[in-house]
XYZ file of C-alpha atoms in Angstrom:
482
model
C 0.000 0.000 0.000
C 1.286 3.476 -0.846
C 2.240 5.559 2.227
C -0.337 8.249 1.376
C -3.109 5.672 1.027
C -2.062 3.958 4.238
C -2.163 7.294 6.059
C -5.612 8.235 4.797
C -7.030 4.816 5.669
C -5.608 4.937 9.181
C -6.815 8.519 9.515
C -10.365 7.528 8.586
C -10.358 4.582 11.000
C -9.338 6.835 13.880
C -12.040 9.342 12.979
C -14.767 6.751 12.785
C -13.683 5.103 16.006
C -13.643 8.372 17.943
C -9.937 8.192 18.769
C -9.241 11.825 17.888
C -8.606 14.077 20.864
C -11.716 16.201 21.408
C -11.721 18.756 24.215
C -14.454 18.949 26.838
C -15.755 22.164 25.237
C -15.863 20.505 21.817
C -17.791 17.590 23.307
C -20.345 20.046 24.737
C -20.747 21.651 21.324
C -21.092 18.263 19.614
C -23.867 17.311 22.027
C -25.683 20.568 21.305
C -25.304 20.052 17.552
C -26.931 16.656 17.980
C -29.982 18.341 19.560
C -30.391 20.593 16.503
C -29.117 23.763 18.209
C -28.067 26.664 15.984
C -24.718 28.445 16.368
C -26.444 31.304 18.179
C -28.232 28.922 20.563
C -24.931 27.168 21.298
C -23.269 30.515 21.997
C -26.081 31.525 24.336
C -26.133 28.186 26.142
C -22.379 28.138 26.759
C -21.865 31.857 27.316
C -19.363 32.230 24.478
C -19.290 34.399 21.357
C -20.685 33.361 18.008
C -17.223 33.552 16.449
C -15.859 31.231 19.130
C -18.562 28.699 18.275
C -17.589 28.867 14.606
C -13.909 28.348 15.430
C -14.797 25.320 17.574
C -16.940 23.901 14.780
C -14.144 24.229 12.238
C -11.775 22.447 14.629
C -14.325 19.713 15.378
C -15.068 19.084 11.711
C -11.355 18.854 10.944
C -10.661 16.499 13.857
C -13.456 14.023 13.155
C -13.369 14.294 9.377
C -16.898 15.514 8.629
C -18.238 18.260 6.393
C -21.711 18.946 7.805
C -23.650 19.274 11.039
C -25.629 16.133 10.165
C -22.428 14.098 9.918
C -21.176 15.623 13.166
C -24.440 14.673 14.901
C -24.126 11.098 13.675
C -20.507 10.971 14.808
C -21.664 12.074 18.268
C -24.269 9.293 18.311
C -21.918 6.638 16.956
C -19.172 7.393 19.494
C -21.542 7.598 22.469
C -21.390 11.382 22.984
C -25.182 11.485 22.854
C -27.594 8.856 24.066
C -31.112 8.483 25.380
C -29.943 9.910 28.705
C -28.177 12.996 27.430
C -30.954 15.521 28.018
C -30.791 17.190 31.444
C -32.818 15.448 34.184
C -36.106 17.004 35.107
C -35.784 19.194 38.201
C -37.988 18.200 41.136
C -41.550 19.389 40.777
C -43.007 21.791 43.300
C -44.733 20.049 46.200
C -48.232 21.270 45.283
C -48.474 19.499 41.921
C -51.878 17.858 41.763
C -51.162 14.169 41.055
C -49.507 11.158 42.722
C -45.922 12.427 42.784
C -44.158 9.081 42.556
C -46.106 8.020 39.498
C -45.729 11.414 37.833
C -42.007 11.582 38.398
C -41.470 8.128 36.972
C -43.637 8.790 33.924
C -42.100 12.180 33.303
C -38.431 11.367 33.672
C -38.054 7.802 32.461
C -37.303 7.207 28.809
C -37.898 3.637 27.640
C -34.960 1.710 26.265
C -35.512 0.087 22.853
C -35.459 -3.311 24.574
C -38.550 -2.262 26.558
C -40.583 -1.658 23.400
C -42.789 -4.147 21.655
C -41.597 -5.761 18.450
C -44.022 -3.701 16.391
C -42.790 -0.505 18.030
C -39.187 -1.367 17.306
C -40.026 -1.929 13.654
C -41.315 1.623 13.223
C -39.910 5.062 13.767
C -41.907 6.540 16.662
C -42.549 10.263 16.572
C -43.801 11.465 19.922
C -45.239 14.983 19.484
C -42.906 17.255 17.600
C -39.909 19.133 17.275
C -36.223 18.091 17.550
C -34.637 14.831 16.382
C -31.870 14.245 18.886
C -31.909 10.799 20.442
C -30.050 8.368 18.222
C -29.284 4.881 19.431
C -28.276 1.505 18.066
C -27.677 2.769 14.513
C -24.058 1.869 14.086
C -24.012 -0.872 11.488
C -24.785 1.254 8.437
C -22.063 2.890 6.324
C -21.759 6.641 6.665
C -23.534 7.391 3.359
C -26.481 5.224 4.356
C -26.677 6.924 7.745
C -26.758 10.345 6.088
C -29.573 9.207 3.814
C -31.478 7.830 6.798
C -31.086 11.098 8.688
C -32.441 13.085 5.727
C -35.445 10.736 5.399
C -36.245 10.920 9.126
C -35.967 14.715 9.103
C -38.258 14.993 6.080
C -40.880 12.734 7.638
C -40.702 14.728 10.875
C -41.297 17.993 9.004
C -44.326 16.512 7.218
C -45.805 15.151 10.448
C -45.315 18.450 12.246
C -46.850 20.408 9.397
C -49.977 18.248 9.442
C -50.705 17.813 13.138
C -49.352 18.800 16.534
C -51.369 16.993 19.188
C -50.701 15.974 22.789
C -50.689 12.308 23.759
C -54.046 12.543 25.432
C -56.478 14.976 23.849
C -57.680 17.763 26.096
C -60.849 19.799 25.556
C -60.703 23.558 25.282
C -61.000 25.096 28.710
C -61.730 28.539 30.056
C -58.584 30.569 30.632
C -59.414 30.940 34.311
C -59.942 27.232 34.951
C -57.189 25.095 33.398
C -57.453 21.341 33.696
C -54.885 19.327 35.651
C -51.476 19.366 34.023
C -50.809 16.498 31.657
C -47.892 14.649 33.303
C -46.725 13.484 29.882
C -46.091 17.036 28.689
C -46.514 19.693 31.349
C -44.882 19.979 34.754
C -45.320 22.574 37.433
C -41.961 23.828 38.719
C -41.143 25.931 41.803
C -43.015 29.222 41.591
C -41.345 32.572 41.105
C -40.545 34.312 44.402
C -43.190 36.873 43.414
C -45.763 37.391 40.698
C -44.147 38.881 37.610
C -45.279 40.082 34.164
C -43.734 41.878 31.176
C -40.199 41.023 32.324
C -37.062 39.979 30.502
C -36.246 36.246 30.453
C -32.905 34.810 29.397
C -31.096 31.471 29.586
C -27.419 31.348 30.504
C -24.943 28.543 31.194
C -21.576 28.561 32.929
C -19.469 26.130 34.966
C -21.486 23.286 33.477
C -24.753 24.591 34.952
C -27.774 26.161 33.255
C -29.808 29.039 34.649
C -32.836 31.140 33.794
C -32.816 34.844 34.674
C -36.038 36.817 35.174
C -35.238 40.527 34.957
C -37.341 43.609 35.841
C -41.033 43.613 34.770
C -43.827 44.397 37.189
C -45.855 42.734 39.924
C -49.113 44.092 38.595
C -48.466 47.778 39.158
C -45.164 49.697 39.366
C -42.123 48.608 37.343
C -39.551 46.528 39.184
C -35.779 46.188 39.151
C -35.819 42.699 40.648
C -33.588 39.993 39.199
C -34.181 36.315 40.008
C -31.966 33.422 38.975
C -33.305 29.880 38.650
C -30.877 26.961 38.808
C -32.200 24.125 36.643
C -30.155 21.563 38.585
C -31.156 22.531 42.135
C -34.622 23.877 41.183
C -34.112 26.987 43.323
C -34.836 30.659 42.713
C -32.265 33.117 44.098
C -32.489 36.956 44.120
C -29.568 38.700 42.405
C -28.384 42.309 42.125
C -31.235 44.591 41.117
C -31.347 46.309 37.744
C -30.387 49.990 38.231
C -33.367 51.239 36.186
C -36.687 49.608 37.144
C -38.753 48.979 33.994
C -41.537 46.818 32.638
C -42.643 45.899 29.089
C -39.099 44.685 28.391
C -37.281 41.657 27.044
C -33.778 40.271 27.568
C -31.221 38.505 25.386
C -27.764 36.996 25.824
C -24.693 37.891 23.763
C -21.153 36.929 24.705
C -21.915 36.070 28.321
C -23.904 39.265 29.023
C -27.672 39.720 29.414
C -28.869 42.819 27.556
C -32.070 44.645 28.584
C -32.961 47.622 26.358
C -35.542 50.300 27.090
C -38.857 49.524 28.746
C -41.580 51.522 30.481
C -40.617 53.439 33.622
C -42.642 54.332 36.728
C -43.762 57.573 35.033
C -45.510 55.520 32.347
C -43.173 56.760 29.631
C -40.752 54.539 27.721
C -37.001 54.970 28.159
C -33.992 54.641 25.859
C -31.743 53.347 28.663
C -29.873 50.119 27.919
C -28.252 48.064 30.670
C -26.293 44.815 30.609
C -25.965 42.248 33.376
C -22.937 40.020 33.953
C -24.256 36.754 35.471
C -20.847 35.606 36.666
C -20.015 38.869 38.448
C -23.619 39.662 39.423
C -23.115 43.235 38.260
C -24.761 45.772 35.952
C -23.352 48.384 33.569
C -24.899 51.106 31.408
C -24.514 50.981 27.620
C -25.173 53.378 24.760
C -28.874 54.316 24.788
C -31.233 53.351 21.973
C -31.865 55.936 19.236
C -35.203 56.780 20.910
C -37.261 55.620 23.914
C -39.007 52.319 23.312
C -41.028 49.715 25.225
C -43.141 46.662 24.316
C -40.756 45.748 21.484
C -39.754 42.372 20.049
C -36.154 41.295 20.623
C -33.815 38.837 18.909
C -30.120 38.011 18.468
C -28.541 37.046 15.136
C -24.804 36.663 14.474
C -23.865 38.396 17.727
C -26.039 41.451 17.066
C -29.104 42.566 19.054
C -32.254 43.562 17.159
C -34.991 45.715 18.719
C -38.106 45.531 16.539
C -41.248 47.661 16.648
C -42.751 48.604 20.011
C -44.341 51.663 21.602
C -42.746 55.127 21.773
C -45.185 56.635 24.268
C -47.556 57.972 21.613
C -47.709 55.516 18.728
C -46.991 52.002 17.532
C -43.658 51.639 15.774
C -42.091 49.582 12.984
C -38.465 50.636 13.537
C -35.670 48.068 13.549
C -32.505 48.910 15.457
C -29.358 46.824 15.464
C -26.978 46.964 18.412
C -23.352 45.858 18.158
C -21.782 44.934 21.529
C -18.305 45.085 20.002
C -18.351 48.869 19.652
C -21.445 49.745 21.745
C -23.274 51.360 18.826
C -26.817 51.390 17.428
C -27.740 51.369 13.750
C -31.144 51.814 12.079
C -32.137 49.004 9.729
C -35.047 48.452 7.312
C -38.335 49.014 9.193
C -40.863 46.231 9.638
C -43.797 46.363 7.171
C -46.380 46.345 10.003
C -46.422 48.854 12.860
C -47.046 47.032 16.118
C -46.078 46.568 19.750
C -46.193 43.564 22.101
C -45.168 41.194 19.287
C -42.949 38.157 19.806
C -39.796 37.232 17.905
C -37.824 34.022 17.473
C -34.813 33.123 15.345
C -34.904 30.324 12.758
C -31.819 29.769 10.590
C -30.472 33.314 11.061
C -33.807 34.916 10.198
C -36.099 36.613 12.717
C -39.757 35.550 12.727
C -41.992 38.287 14.209
C -45.435 37.080 15.312
C -48.623 38.845 16.372
C -48.699 41.971 18.502
C -51.120 44.870 18.490
C -51.519 47.876 16.231
C -53.993 50.715 15.742
C -56.854 48.255 15.094
C -56.034 45.842 17.937
C -54.325 42.415 18.069
C -53.005 41.023 14.778
C -52.146 37.599 13.367
C -49.437 39.013 11.107
C -46.242 36.988 10.721
C -43.238 38.590 9.038
C -39.696 37.362 8.491
C -36.634 39.583 8.695
C -33.337 38.451 7.163
C -30.497 40.602 8.551
C -28.028 39.260 5.984
C -30.262 40.583 3.187
C -30.702 44.033 4.719
C -28.785 46.070 2.175
C -31.284 48.914 2.170
C -32.883 47.700 -1.068
C -36.122 46.764 0.693
C -35.807 42.975 0.400
C -35.001 42.206 4.027
C -38.626 41.607 5.045
C -41.154 39.089 3.738
C -44.751 38.342 4.722
C -45.388 34.817 5.967
C -48.541 32.808 6.692
C -50.608 34.525 9.429
C -50.881 32.930 12.846
C -54.077 30.931 13.568
C -55.102 33.560 16.133
C -54.774 37.311 16.427
C -52.508 37.456 19.452
C -50.784 40.153 21.459
C -48.676 40.359 24.620
C -47.170 36.975 23.842
C -43.720 35.434 23.754
C -42.104 32.850 21.495
C -39.255 30.377 21.523
C -37.559 28.402 18.776
C -36.294 24.849 18.624
C -35.566 22.462 15.785
C -36.434 25.035 13.113
C -39.862 25.702 14.640
C -41.309 28.746 16.394
C -43.397 27.879 19.459
C -45.918 30.386 20.869
C -48.134 29.991 23.933
C -51.297 32.029 23.326
C -54.904 32.184 24.491
C -58.365 33.349 23.530
C -61.835 33.013 25.101
C -61.706 29.236 24.508
C -58.536 28.739 26.566
C -54.832 28.204 26.009
C -53.278 27.255 22.665
C -49.897 26.045 21.546
C -49.104 27.652 18.188
C -46.277 26.123 16.169
C -44.798 27.650 13.020
C -42.553 25.773 10.612
C -39.758 28.025 9.444
C -39.178 25.897 6.339
C -42.797 25.038 5.528
C -44.428 28.419 6.354
C -47.255 26.468 8.011
C -48.921 27.118 11.381
C -50.634 24.576 13.615
C -52.750 25.290 16.702
C -53.441 22.852 19.523
C -55.554 23.400 22.669
C -53.491 22.966 25.819
C -54.545 22.360 29.430
C -52.824 25.531 30.586
C -54.358 28.955 31.114
C -53.065 31.638 28.791
C -51.971 34.847 30.496
C -50.961 38.134 28.895
C -47.310 39.179 29.201
C -45.976 35.728 30.106
C -42.453 34.873 29.063
C -41.188 31.782 27.230
C -37.721 30.243 26.988
C -36.708 27.134 25.040
C -33.712 25.235 26.382
C -32.501 21.664 26.052
C -35.644 20.430 24.278
C -37.942 21.996 26.852
C -40.124 25.089 26.848
C -40.390 27.083 30.074
C -43.489 29.249 30.588
C -43.171 31.802 33.389
C -45.329 34.498 34.970
C -47.932 36.593 33.188
C -50.865 38.820 33.970
C -54.227 37.512 35.203
C -57.212 39.369 36.685
C -55.176 42.544 37.159
C -52.326 40.911 39.071
C -49.064 39.207 38.151
C -48.709 35.420 38.292
C -45.852 33.485 39.888
C -46.456 30.309 37.857
C -43.560 28.374 36.375
C -44.332 25.533 33.976
C -42.213 23.242 31.847
C -43.373 21.735 28.569
C -41.533 18.785 27.043
C -40.814 19.663 23.413
C -37.993 17.282 22.536
C -38.883 14.381 20.263
C -37.736 10.877 21.081
C -37.014 8.619 18.132
C -36.235 4.947 18.587
C -34.703 3.079 15.699
C -34.163 -0.678 15.572
C -30.718 -2.214 15.517
C -29.950 -2.773 11.857
C -28.074 -5.789 10.503
């Protein structure tokens, strides 16, 4: 054998067998890739910059000899970096959950091994209510090309299923918003309540030292704006008060870039919006002031793409707005971008494949179902950065949205009760499913690790302290192949 051929063959064997040296950080990133996380979601989860994620990815691809995220995900599965037990364990439920706790905990946390399934179940791919394909097991006998083909087929089938129907395991009738049914233990869990009722606050997820946290920032308790900051540890299931935000505000949102939580604008105690922007350092528990926004703004939509913060629409104290402002943390500057086609406030935004999906909100005529997509990379000033998408199933305002697996997930409500609205970023299709959870105005949503967290909100003139978890992650079991 020629030396060059011998080297390449040996090189490929080491790559396939997982013998290349991969750092702990690279292993974390590989696991996140296998869950379908985007570069921005990885950066947010690990508290690192977007550029650092890209550098890690280039190094990982070179080390393991792959050219795509799909191949990297399969490498992670084949070498045991991901398994059926890789998702974080459910934190303990609050003691007042209304069901036999032992049975609920077992049903909610245990994932069946393929050996526990019936023969007919093992012969079929089992999709269990939506979103992210992440749990690969016992698929090691196929050649790489066949595995890639299988992954593409499974992903295509998942997209079709999600576009047609999104339904819980056990169907639940529509219920009045004030009287939700008992939580479905297969999907919903009640977690430890917020230390106080809270609405219209900023919510952000942040990870460091191998631990994941949620931060609830500012908002209001039903009346005056607050500067409170509460940190929730997903491992210990405890809320802890942190250093207060210097400027108390409500009608705000929060986002993470490069290990900092950014909170722009908001409505002050005077009732007027502010242009103040403040950033919180979770590791130092400290705040600092940043360059103010171009004008005061509250009730905006907020998103992060490629390490830049985007403030979209909102309320200026006198009128609904369509402005789009881009903030660059690198030089602490703001820049006006192409305005949104629809003026509105209290809309929600989520990022799918580096585009921002803006949903709902309210304008001069009331709540809207409008869905529009903004592509920052296409914003050259030529007017092609925005496109109109399929409208949401409901006209909704004062909502929040999360994204996972290429889907936008919105928790909304009307006079029939709560609804889970799911939008396919690739298919431009919405689905709506009744849920056994009351819908409150000004709740906040965060997607993390295949789960959706629903926190706070406004009900009957007061702020709610509720904290619920919804299981979004799909489990797929594939048979061992000869």
